[in-house]
Every structure is written in C-alpha cells, then in structure tokens.
Short mmCIF file of C-alpha atoms and ligand atoms in Angstrom, two decimals:
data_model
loop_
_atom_site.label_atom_id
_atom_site.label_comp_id
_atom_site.label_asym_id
_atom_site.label_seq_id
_atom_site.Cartn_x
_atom_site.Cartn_y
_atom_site.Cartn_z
CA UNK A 1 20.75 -35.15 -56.26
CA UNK A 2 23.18 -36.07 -59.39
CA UNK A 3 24.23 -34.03 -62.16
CA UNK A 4 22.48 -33.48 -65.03
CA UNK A 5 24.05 -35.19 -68.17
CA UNK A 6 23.67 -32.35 -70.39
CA UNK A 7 22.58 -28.86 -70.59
CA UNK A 8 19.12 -28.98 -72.03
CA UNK A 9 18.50 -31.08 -68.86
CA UNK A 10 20.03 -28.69 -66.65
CA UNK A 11 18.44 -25.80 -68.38
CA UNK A 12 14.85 -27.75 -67.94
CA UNK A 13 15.45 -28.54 -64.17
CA UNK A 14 16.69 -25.12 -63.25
CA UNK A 15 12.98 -24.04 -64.69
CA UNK A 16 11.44 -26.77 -63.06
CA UNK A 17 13.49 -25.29 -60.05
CA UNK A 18 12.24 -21.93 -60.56
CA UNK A 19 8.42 -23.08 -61.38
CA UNK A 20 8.67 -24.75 -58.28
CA UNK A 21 9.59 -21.72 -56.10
CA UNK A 22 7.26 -19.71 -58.04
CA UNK A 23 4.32 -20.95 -58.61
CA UNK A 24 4.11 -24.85 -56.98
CA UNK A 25 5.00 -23.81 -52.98
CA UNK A 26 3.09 -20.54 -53.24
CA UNK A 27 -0.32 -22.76 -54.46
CA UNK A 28 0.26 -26.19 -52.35
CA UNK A 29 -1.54 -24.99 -49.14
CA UNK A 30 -4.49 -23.66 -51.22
CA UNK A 31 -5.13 -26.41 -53.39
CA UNK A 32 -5.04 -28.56 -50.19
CA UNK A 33 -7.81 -25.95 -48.94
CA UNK A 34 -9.69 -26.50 -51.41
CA UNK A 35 -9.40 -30.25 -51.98
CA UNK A 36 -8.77 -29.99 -55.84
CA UNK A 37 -6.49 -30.74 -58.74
CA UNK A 38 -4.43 -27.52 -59.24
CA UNK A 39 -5.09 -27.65 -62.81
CA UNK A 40 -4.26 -24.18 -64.07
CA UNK A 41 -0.72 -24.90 -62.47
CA UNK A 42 -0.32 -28.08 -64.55
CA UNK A 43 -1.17 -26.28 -67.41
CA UNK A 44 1.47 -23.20 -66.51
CA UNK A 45 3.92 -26.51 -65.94
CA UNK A 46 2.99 -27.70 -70.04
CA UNK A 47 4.18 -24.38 -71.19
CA UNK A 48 7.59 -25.27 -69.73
CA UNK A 49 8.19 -28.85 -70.53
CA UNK A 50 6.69 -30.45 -67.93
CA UNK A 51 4.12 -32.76 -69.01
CA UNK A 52 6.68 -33.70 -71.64
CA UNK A 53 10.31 -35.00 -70.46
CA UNK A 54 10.16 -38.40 -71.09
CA UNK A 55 7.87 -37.88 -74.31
CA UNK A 56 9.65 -38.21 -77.47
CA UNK A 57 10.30 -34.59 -79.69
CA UNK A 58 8.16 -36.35 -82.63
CA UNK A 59 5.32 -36.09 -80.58
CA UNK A 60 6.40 -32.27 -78.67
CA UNK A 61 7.89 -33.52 -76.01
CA UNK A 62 11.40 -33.50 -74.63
CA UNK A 63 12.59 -37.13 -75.58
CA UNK A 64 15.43 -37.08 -72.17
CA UNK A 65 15.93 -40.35 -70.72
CA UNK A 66 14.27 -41.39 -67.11
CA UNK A 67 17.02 -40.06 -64.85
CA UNK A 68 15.44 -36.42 -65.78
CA UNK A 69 12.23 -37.24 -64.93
CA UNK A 70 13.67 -38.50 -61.38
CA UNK A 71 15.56 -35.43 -60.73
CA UNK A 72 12.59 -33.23 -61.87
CA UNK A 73 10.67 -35.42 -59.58
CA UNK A 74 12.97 -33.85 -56.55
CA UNK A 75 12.35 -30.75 -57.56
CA UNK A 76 9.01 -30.37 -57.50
CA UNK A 77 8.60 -33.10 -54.70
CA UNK A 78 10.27 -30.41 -52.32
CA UNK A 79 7.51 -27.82 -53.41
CA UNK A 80 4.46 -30.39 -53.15
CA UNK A 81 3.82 -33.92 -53.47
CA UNK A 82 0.14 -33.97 -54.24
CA UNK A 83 1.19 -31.24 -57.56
CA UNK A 84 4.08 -33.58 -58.73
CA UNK A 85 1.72 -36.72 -58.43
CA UNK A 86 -0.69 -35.24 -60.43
CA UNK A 87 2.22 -33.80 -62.80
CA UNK A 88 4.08 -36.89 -63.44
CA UNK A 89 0.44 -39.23 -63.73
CA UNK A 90 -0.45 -37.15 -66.78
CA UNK A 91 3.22 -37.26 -68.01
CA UNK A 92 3.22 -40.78 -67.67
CA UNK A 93 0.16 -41.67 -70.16
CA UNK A 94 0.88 -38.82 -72.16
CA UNK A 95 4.77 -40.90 -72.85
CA UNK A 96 3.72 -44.53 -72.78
CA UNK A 97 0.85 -43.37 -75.39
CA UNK A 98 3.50 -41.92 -77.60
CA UNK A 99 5.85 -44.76 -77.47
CA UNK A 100 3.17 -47.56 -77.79
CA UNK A 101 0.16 -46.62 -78.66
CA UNK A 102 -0.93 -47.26 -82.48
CA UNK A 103 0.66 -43.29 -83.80
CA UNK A 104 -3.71 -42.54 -85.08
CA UNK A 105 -4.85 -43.19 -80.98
CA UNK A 106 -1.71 -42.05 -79.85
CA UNK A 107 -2.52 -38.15 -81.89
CA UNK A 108 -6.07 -38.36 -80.10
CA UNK A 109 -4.70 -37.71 -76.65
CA UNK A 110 -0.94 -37.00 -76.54
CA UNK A 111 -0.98 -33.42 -77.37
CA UNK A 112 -4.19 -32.87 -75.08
CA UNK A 113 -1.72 -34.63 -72.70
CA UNK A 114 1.19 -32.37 -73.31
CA UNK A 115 -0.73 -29.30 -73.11
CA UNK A 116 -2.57 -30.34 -69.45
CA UNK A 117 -6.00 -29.69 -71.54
CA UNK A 118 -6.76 -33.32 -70.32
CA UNK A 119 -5.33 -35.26 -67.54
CA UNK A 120 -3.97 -38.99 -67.58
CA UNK A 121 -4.50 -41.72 -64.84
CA UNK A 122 -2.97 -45.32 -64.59
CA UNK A 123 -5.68 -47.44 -63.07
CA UNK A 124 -4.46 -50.96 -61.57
CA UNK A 125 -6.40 -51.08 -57.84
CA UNK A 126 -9.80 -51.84 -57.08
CA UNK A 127 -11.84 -51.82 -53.69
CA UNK A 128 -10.65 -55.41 -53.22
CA UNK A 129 -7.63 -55.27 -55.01
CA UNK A 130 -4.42 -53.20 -54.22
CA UNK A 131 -1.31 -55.35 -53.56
CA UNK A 132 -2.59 -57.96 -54.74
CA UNK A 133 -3.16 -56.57 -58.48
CA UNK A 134 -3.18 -59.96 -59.58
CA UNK A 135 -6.91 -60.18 -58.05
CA UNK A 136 -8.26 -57.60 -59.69
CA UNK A 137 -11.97 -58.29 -61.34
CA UNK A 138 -12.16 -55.39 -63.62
CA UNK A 139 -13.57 -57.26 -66.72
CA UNK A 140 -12.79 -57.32 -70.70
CA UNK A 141 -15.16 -59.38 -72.71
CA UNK A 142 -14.46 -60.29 -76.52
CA UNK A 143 -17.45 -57.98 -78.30
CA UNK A 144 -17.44 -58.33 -82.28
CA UNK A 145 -16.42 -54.56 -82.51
CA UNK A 146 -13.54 -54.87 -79.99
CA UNK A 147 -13.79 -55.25 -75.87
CA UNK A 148 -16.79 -54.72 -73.59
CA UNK A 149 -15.38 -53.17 -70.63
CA UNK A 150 -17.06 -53.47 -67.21
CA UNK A 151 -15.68 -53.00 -63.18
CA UNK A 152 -14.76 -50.42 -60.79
CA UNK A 153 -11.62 -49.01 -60.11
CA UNK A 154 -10.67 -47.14 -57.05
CA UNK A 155 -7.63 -45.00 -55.47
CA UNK A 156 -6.32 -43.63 -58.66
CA UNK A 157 -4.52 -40.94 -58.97
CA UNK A 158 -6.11 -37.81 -61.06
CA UNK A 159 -9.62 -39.73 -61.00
CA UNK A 160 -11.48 -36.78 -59.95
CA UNK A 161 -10.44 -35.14 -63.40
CA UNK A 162 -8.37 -37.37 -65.54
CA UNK A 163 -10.25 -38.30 -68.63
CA UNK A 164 -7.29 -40.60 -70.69
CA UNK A 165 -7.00 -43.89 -68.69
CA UNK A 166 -4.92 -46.47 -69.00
CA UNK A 167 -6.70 -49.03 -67.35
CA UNK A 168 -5.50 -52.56 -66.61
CA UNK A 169 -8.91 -55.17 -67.09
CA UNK A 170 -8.99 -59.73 -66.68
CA UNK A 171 -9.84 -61.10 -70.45
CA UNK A 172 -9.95 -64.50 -68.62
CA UNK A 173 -11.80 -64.69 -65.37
CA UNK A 174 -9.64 -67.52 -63.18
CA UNK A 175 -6.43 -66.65 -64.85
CA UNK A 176 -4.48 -64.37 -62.44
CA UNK A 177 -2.04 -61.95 -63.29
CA UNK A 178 -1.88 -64.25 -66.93
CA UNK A 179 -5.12 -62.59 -68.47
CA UNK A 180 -4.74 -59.09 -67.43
CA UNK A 181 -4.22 -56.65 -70.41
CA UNK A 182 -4.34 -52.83 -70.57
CA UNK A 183 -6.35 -50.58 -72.52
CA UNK A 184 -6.26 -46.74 -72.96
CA UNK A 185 -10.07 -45.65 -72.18
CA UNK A 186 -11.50 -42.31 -73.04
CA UNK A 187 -13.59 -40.87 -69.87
CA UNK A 188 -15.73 -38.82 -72.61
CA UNK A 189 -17.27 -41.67 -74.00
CA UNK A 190 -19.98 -43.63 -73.06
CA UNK A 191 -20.05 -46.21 -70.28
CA UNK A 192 -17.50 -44.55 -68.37
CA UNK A 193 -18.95 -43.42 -64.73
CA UNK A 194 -16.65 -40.75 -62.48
CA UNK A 195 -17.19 -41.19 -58.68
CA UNK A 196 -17.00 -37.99 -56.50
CA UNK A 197 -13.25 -37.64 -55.75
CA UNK A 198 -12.65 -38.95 -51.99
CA UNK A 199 -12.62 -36.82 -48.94
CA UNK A 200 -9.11 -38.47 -46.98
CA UNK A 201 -6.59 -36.82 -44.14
CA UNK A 202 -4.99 -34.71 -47.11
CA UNK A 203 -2.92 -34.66 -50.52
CA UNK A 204 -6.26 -33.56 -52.16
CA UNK A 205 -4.26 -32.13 -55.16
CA UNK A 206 -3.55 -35.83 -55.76
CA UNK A 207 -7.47 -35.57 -57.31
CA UNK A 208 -7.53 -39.59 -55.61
CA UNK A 209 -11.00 -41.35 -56.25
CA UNK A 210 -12.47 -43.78 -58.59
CA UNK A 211 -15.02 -44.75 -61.69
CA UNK A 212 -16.95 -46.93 -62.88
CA UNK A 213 -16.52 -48.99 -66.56
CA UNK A 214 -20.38 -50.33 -67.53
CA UNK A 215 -20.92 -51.53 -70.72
CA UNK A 216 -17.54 -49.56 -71.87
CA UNK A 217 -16.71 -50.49 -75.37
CA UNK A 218 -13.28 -50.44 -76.44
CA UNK A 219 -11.85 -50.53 -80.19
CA UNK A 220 -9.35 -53.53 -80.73
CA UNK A 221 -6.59 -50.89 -81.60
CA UNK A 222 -7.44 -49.45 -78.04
CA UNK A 223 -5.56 -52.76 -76.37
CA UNK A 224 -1.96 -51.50 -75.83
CA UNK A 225 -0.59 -54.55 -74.51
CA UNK A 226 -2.24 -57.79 -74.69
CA UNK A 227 -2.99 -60.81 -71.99
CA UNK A 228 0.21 -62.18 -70.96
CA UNK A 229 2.48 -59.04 -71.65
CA UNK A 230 0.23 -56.23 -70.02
CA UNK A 231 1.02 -57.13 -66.54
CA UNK A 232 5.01 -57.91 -66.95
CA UNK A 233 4.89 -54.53 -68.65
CA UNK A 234 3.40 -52.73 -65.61
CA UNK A 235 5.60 -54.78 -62.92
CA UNK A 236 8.96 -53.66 -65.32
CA UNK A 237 7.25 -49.82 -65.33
CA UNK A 238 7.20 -49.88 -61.50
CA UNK A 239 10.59 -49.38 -60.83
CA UNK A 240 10.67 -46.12 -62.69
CA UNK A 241 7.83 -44.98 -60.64
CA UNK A 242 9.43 -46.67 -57.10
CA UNK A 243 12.55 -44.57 -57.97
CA UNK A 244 10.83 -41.49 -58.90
CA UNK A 245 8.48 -42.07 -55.54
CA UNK A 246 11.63 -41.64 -53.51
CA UNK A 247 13.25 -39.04 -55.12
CA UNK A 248 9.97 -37.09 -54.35
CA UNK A 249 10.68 -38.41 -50.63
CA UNK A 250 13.81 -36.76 -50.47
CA UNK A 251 12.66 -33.61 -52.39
CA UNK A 252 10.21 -32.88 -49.45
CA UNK A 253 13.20 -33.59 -46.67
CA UNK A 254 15.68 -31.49 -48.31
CA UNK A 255 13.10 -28.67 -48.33
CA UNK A 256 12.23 -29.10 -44.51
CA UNK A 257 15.48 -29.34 -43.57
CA UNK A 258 16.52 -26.09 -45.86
CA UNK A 259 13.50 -24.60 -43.63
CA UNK A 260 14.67 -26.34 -40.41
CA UNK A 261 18.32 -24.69 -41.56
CA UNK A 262 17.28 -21.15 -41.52
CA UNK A 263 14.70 -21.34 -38.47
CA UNK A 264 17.79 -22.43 -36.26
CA UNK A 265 20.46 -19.38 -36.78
CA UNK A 266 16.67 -17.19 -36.68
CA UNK A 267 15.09 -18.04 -33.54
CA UNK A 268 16.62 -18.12 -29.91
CA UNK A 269 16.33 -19.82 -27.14
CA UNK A 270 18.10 -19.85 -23.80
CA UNK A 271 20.31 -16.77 -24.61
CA UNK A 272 21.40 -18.51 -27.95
CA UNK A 273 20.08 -19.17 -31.48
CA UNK A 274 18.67 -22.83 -31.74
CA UNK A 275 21.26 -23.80 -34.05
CA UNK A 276 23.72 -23.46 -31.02
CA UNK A 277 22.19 -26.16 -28.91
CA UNK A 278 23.93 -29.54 -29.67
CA UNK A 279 20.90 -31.48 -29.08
CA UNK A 280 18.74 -29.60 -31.56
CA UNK A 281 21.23 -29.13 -34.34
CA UNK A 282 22.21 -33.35 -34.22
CA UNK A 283 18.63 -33.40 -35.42
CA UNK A 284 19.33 -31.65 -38.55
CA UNK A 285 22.51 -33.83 -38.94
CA UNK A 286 20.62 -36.71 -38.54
CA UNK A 287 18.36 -35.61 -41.35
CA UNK A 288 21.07 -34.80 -43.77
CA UNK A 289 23.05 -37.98 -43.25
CA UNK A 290 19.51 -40.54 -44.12
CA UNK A 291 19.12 -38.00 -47.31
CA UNK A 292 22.38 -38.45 -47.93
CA UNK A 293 21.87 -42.18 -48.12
CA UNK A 294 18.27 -41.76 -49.65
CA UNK A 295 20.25 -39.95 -52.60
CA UNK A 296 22.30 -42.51 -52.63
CA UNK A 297 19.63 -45.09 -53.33
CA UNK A 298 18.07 -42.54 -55.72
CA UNK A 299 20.66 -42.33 -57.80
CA UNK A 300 21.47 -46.46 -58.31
CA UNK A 301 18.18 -47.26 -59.05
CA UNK A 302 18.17 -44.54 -61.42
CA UNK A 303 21.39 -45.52 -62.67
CA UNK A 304 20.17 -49.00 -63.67
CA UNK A 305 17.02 -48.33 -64.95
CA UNK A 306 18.67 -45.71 -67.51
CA UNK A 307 21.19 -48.58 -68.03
CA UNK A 308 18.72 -51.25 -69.28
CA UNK A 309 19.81 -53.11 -65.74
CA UNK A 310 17.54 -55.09 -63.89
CA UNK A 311 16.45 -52.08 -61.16
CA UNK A 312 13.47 -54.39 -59.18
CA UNK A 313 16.01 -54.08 -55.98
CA UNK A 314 17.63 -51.18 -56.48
CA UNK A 315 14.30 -49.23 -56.78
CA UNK A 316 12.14 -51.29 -53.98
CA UNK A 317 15.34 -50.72 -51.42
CA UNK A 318 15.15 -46.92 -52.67
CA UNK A 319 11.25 -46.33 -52.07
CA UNK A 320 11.53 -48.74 -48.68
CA UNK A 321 13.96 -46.84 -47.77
CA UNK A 322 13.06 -42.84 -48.39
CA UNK A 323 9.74 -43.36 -47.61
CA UNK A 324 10.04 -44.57 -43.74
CA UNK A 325 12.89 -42.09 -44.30
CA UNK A 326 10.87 -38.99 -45.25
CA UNK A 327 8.24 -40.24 -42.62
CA UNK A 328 10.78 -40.22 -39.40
CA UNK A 329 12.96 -36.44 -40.40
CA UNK A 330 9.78 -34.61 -41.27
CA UNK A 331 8.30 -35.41 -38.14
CA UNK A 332 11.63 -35.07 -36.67
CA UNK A 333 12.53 -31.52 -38.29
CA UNK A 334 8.99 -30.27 -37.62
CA UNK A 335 9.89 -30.78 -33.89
CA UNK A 336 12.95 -28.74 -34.31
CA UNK A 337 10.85 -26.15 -35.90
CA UNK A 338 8.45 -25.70 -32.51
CA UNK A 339 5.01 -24.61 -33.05
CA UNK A 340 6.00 -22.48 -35.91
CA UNK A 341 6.72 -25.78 -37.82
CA UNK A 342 2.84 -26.21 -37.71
CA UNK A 343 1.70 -22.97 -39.91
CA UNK A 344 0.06 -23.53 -43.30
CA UNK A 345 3.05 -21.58 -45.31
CA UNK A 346 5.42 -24.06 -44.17
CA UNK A 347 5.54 -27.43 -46.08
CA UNK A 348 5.71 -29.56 -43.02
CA UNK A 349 2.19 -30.86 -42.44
CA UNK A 350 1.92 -31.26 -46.15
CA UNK A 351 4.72 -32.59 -46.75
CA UNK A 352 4.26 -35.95 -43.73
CA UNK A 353 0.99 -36.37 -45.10
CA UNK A 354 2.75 -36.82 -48.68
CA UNK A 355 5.44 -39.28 -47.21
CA UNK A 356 2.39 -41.70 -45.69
CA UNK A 357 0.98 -41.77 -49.14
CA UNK A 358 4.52 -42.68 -50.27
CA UNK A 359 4.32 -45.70 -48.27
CA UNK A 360 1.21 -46.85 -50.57
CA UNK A 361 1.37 -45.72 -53.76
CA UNK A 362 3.24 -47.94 -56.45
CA UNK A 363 3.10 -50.95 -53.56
CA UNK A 364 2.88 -50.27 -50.14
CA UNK A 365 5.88 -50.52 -47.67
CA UNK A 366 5.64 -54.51 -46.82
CA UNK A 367 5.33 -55.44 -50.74
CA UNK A 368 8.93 -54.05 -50.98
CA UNK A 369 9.73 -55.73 -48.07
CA UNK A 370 8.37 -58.81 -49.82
CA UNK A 371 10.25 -57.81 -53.54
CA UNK A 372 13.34 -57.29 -51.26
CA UNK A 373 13.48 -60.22 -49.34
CA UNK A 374 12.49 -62.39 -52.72
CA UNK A 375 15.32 -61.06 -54.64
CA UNK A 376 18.23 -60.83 -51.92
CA UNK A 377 17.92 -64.85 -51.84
CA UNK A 378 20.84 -67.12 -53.21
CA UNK A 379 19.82 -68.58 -56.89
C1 LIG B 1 -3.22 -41.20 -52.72
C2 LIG B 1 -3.17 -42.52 -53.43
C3 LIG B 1 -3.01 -42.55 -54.81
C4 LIG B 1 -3.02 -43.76 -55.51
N1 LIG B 1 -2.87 -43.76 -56.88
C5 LIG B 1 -3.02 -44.94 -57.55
C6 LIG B 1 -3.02 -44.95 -58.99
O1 LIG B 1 -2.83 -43.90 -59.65
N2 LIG B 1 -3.24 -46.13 -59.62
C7 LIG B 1 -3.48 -47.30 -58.94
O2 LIG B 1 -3.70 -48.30 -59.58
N3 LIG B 1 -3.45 -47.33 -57.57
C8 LIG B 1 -3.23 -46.18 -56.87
N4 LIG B 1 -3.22 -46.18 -55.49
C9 LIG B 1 -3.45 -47.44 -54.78
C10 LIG B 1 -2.18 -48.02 -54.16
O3 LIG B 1 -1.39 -48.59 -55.17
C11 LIG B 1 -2.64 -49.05 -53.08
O4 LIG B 1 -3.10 -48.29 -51.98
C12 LIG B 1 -1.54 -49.99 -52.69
O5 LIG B 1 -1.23 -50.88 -53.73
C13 LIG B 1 -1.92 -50.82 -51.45
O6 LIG B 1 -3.15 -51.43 -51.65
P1 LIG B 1 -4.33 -51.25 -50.55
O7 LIG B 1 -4.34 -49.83 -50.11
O8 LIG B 1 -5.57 -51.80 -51.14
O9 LIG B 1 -3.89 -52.08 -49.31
P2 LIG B 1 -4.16 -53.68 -49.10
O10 LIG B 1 -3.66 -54.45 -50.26
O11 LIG B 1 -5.57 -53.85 -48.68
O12 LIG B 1 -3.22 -53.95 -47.84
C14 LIG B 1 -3.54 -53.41 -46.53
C15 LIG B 1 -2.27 -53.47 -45.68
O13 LIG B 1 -1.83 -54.82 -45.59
C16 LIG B 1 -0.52 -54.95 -46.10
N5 LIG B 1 -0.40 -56.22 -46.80
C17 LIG B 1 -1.15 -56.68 -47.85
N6 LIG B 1 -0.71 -57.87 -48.25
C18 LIG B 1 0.33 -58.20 -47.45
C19 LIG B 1 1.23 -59.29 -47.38
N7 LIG B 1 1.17 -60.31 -48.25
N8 LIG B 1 2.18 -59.29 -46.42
C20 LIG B 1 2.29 -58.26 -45.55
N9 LIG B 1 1.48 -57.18 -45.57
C21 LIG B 1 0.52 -57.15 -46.50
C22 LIG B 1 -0.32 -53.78 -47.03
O14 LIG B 1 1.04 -53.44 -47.18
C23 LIG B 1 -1.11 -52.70 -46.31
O15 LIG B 1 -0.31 -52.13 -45.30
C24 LIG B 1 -3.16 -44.98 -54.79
C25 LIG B 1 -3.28 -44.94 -53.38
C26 LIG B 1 -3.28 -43.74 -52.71
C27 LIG B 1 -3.40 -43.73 -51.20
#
C-alpha cells in the first residue's frame, strides 16, 4: 500500500487500522451467521470518520481526496469485505449527495448518512440488466409535480436496509444508455417496495437484494443528473470504485498471507516447522510477489484518478487483475494453512467468497476484459 500524503490521513487510517482489528475481524464471522448488515459496527465506524472521507468538512466530513478512501478500502478489506462494501456504499451517497445534490436535499440525508442512522445504496442492475446497464427498464415518466418512478431493481448493495437511493431510471423508453438519468429516492416514502434481502453462498453483511419503485414520485430537484449526463457520470465514477474493488482484493490477501506467515514458523510437520519446507513456503512467495504487483496496479489507477487522468485502464487492469488475483492465493494460502485454514475465526472462507463477488460487482471480470481490450487498441 502507498504512503499517506499527510498526517490527518495517516492518523485516520491508523484508526481505520485499529477499528479494523478491533471491532471489524472480531464481528465478520457473526454477521455472516446471521446473514445481516452489521449496522451497529457502521455506526461505531461514523464516530471515527468513516462514513465521511471523501465528504467535504462543510458538510462533517473529512474532505481527503480518493487515494484515502482506496487505502482505507485495504484496510478494512483485510478485516471483511462484506463490512467495507456496506461501509464505503453508504459513504459513497452520503459524498456524491454533498457535492451534487441541490445543498436543501443534500441536508435531508447527508448527516443521517454520516452518522450510519440511514444507509445509502447505488442502484444501476435489474433482473435483466447487469452488464449491460444500458438495457435497463427502470422507468421515469414526466408527472406535472416532478417524475413518476416505476421498475425493479435487483443485486444492490445495502438493499436489505439502505433507505437513500441513488437510483439510475430510462426517461425515454428506446433510447439506450442516452435517456438514463439518476435520481436520489427516499425508501420512507411512498411507492417504494423493499424485497426480502437474498439468501446467496455468503457475504450476507453485503445486505444484497432488491425493491420495487410503483407509482414513486420524485420532486424535479430530486434529478441529480439529467438524461444524457447521468450515465457518463456513473461510467467516469466506476473507476474509483474498480480501484477501490481491488485494493479491497489485496486487503483480504495481505491478511491471509499475514495468517499463512505465522501458521508456518507455528505448526510442524516432518520434524520441521512448515515454513521450512521449500515447497510450502514458494506458496507464500508466490502470494506476495502477485500482491506486490496488485499494489502496483492499485496505486496507478489511484494515481490517475487523484490526478484528473483518464484512469478507465488503469482501474479495469487493476480490478481484472486483483480479483482473479485474490481468487487464486486465497485458495492457494488456505491450502498452506491445512484444515486449520477452514475454521470460522480465520478470514479464509470469508474472505474467497468476497473475491468471487469481486469478480461481479462494479462489472464483472469479462466487461474489463472488454474495457481493456477496447482501450489498448491503436487510435
Ligand atoms: C454481492 C453483489 C453486490 C452488488 N451490488 C450492486 C450495487 O450496489 N449496485 C448495482 O447496481 N449492482 C450491484 N451488483 C450487480 C453487479 O454489478 C452485476 O452482478 C454485474 O454487473 C454483472 O451483471 P449480472 O450478474 O447480471 O451478469 P450478466 O450481465 O447476466 O452476465 C452473466 C455472465 O456473462 C458474462 N457476460 C455478459 N455479457 C458478456 C459479453 N458481452 N461478453 C462476455 N461475457 C459476457 C458476464 O461477465 C457474466 O459472467 C451487485 C452484485 C453482487 C453479486
């Protein structure tokens, strides 16, 4: 992981650091048990800054730049992937709301936000449309008091609980990715429909399911970006979230492999610890060298996006890359670990079952094969 610039930021991550140790890996395997948001820990993460790095200090937040929330993303990645999704959903809306919403909407929900006394989703899929969020059917109809809002959205993050939504809805049926705007939608008001949160293979702390919009009315000045900007807007926010994706990949790997570490000079085998048999330690080296590089990839992505660069290749190469990555050395260290790699207090089943949902979320594996392979051609 790089430096932090300054010492605020180091200050914030070594808390983020300690919260992590603290209260995140202690929680992870219970929260998982019991297939919920861990929503008193999100509000024990607002009383340290968490739900507020990105979100400018007029508002209570931090105002630090996005190479903060990346690192803080490691951090807490290596405790729990399913916590720092939640975490960093909520952060997300709680920021873009303070940075575009109209400032009377905006003071409706940001401090809520800040506080974790309400949790934020970003809703884009649908049953039948995930890559291609161009086909979504989510639908905004001109109403004289604003929008009628109407559709289903599905596999969003924080569903189960979150109540401030920005939701992405077609104005023109036919249009494509042209008509699509966003809206921030309040789940306390009428015409907005929770679904039981979904039962899947884990990551339940992710709080994954969907709702339904019928008859939803939304007030003009609850359009944050309108047909023809909304979904450039979301395509140029995606690279902070492919970046921060990865970083969470490696989080989890540098944990197992800090577990992996200690586990080898502990047990024996044959007369000698495990760490003294070539063939298991290369493992370990092998895990450390493609975190290495994952870092690597981390770290440029991050290094554009703060820049103002374009970061569409540096950030689909970096989530390509640690996800398969985090996917191949977890497996790979949990075999060095032996059957004690399999107990619930280690992070090792947990944390594979977070790398496969790395390899979806923010556009699955082959779209960044397809971004990749788009952008590496001549002009
Ligand atoms: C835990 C979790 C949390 C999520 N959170 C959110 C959220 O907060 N907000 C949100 O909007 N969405 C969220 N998603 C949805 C996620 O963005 C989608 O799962 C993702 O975009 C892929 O869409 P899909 O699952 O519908 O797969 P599909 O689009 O149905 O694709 C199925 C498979 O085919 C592949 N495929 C599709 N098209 C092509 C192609 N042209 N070429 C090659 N292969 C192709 C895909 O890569 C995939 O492997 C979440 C998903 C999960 C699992």
């Amino acid at each position: 992981m790089n430096k932090p610039a300054t010492t605020a930021e180091a200050e914030l991550l070594a808390r983020a650091a300690d919260f992590a140790r603290e209260v995140v890996a202690p929680g992870a395997a219970r929260w998982e048990a019991e297939r919920r948001i861990a929503r008193e820990a999100i509000e024990a993460a607002a009383v340290v800054g968490l739900t507020g790095v990105e979100v400018p200090p007029d508002w209570g937040g931090l105002g630090f730049g996005y190479g903060v929330k990346a690192r803080l993303a490691e951090v807490l990645g290596a405790a729990d992937f399913a916590f720092t999704m939640s975490l960093i959903n909520t952060h997300n809306v709680a920021a873009k709301l303070a940075r575009e919403a109209p400032a009377a909407l905006a003071q409706r929900f940001v401090p809520d936000l800040l506080a974790g006394r309400r949790l934020g989703c970003t809703a884009l899929t649908e049953r039948s449309a995930g890559s291609d969020f161009g086909a979504i059917r989510t639908e905004a109809t001109r109403v004289a008091q604003g929008w009628r809002i109407d559709g289903a959205k599905a596999w969003i993050t924080n569903a189960a609980e979150a109540d401030v939504i920005v939701l992405y809805a077609q104005t023109e049926v036919g249009s494509g990715s042209r008509g699509i705007a966003c809206f921030v939608i309040d789940g306390r008001r009428e015409g907005f429909v929770r679904e039981p949160a979904y039962a899947l293979a884990g990551q339940h702390a992710i709080g994954t399911g969907g709702f339904l919009l019928e008859g939803y009315l939304a007030q003009d000045d609850e359009m944050l970006q309108p047909a023809g900007k909304a979904f450039k807007s979301a395509l140029l926010s995606i690279n902070g979230a492919r970046t921060y994706i990865a970083a969470m990949c490696n989080g989890m790997v540098g944990e197992a492999l800090r577990v992996a570490l200690a586990h080898g000079d502990a047990r024996s085998s044959f007369g000698r610890p495990l760490a003294g048999h070539q063939g298991w330690r290369w493992r370990l080296a092998e895990a450390s060298t493609a975190l290495a590089a994952g870092r690597l990839l981390v770290a440029e992505a991050t290094r554009r996006i703060e820049a103002g660069e374009d970061a569409q290749l540096a950030a689909a190469q970096a989530k390509l890359y640690c996800a398969r990555m985090a996917e191949r050395h977890l497996a790979a260290l949990t075999q060095a670990m032996g059957a004690e790699g399999l107990r619930q207090e280690h992070p090792f089943g947990r944390h594979l079952a977070g790398a496969r949902v790395a390899a979806f979320v923010d556009g699955s594996s082959e779209m960044q094969l397809e971004r990749i392979a788009a952008l590496i051609r001549p002009k």
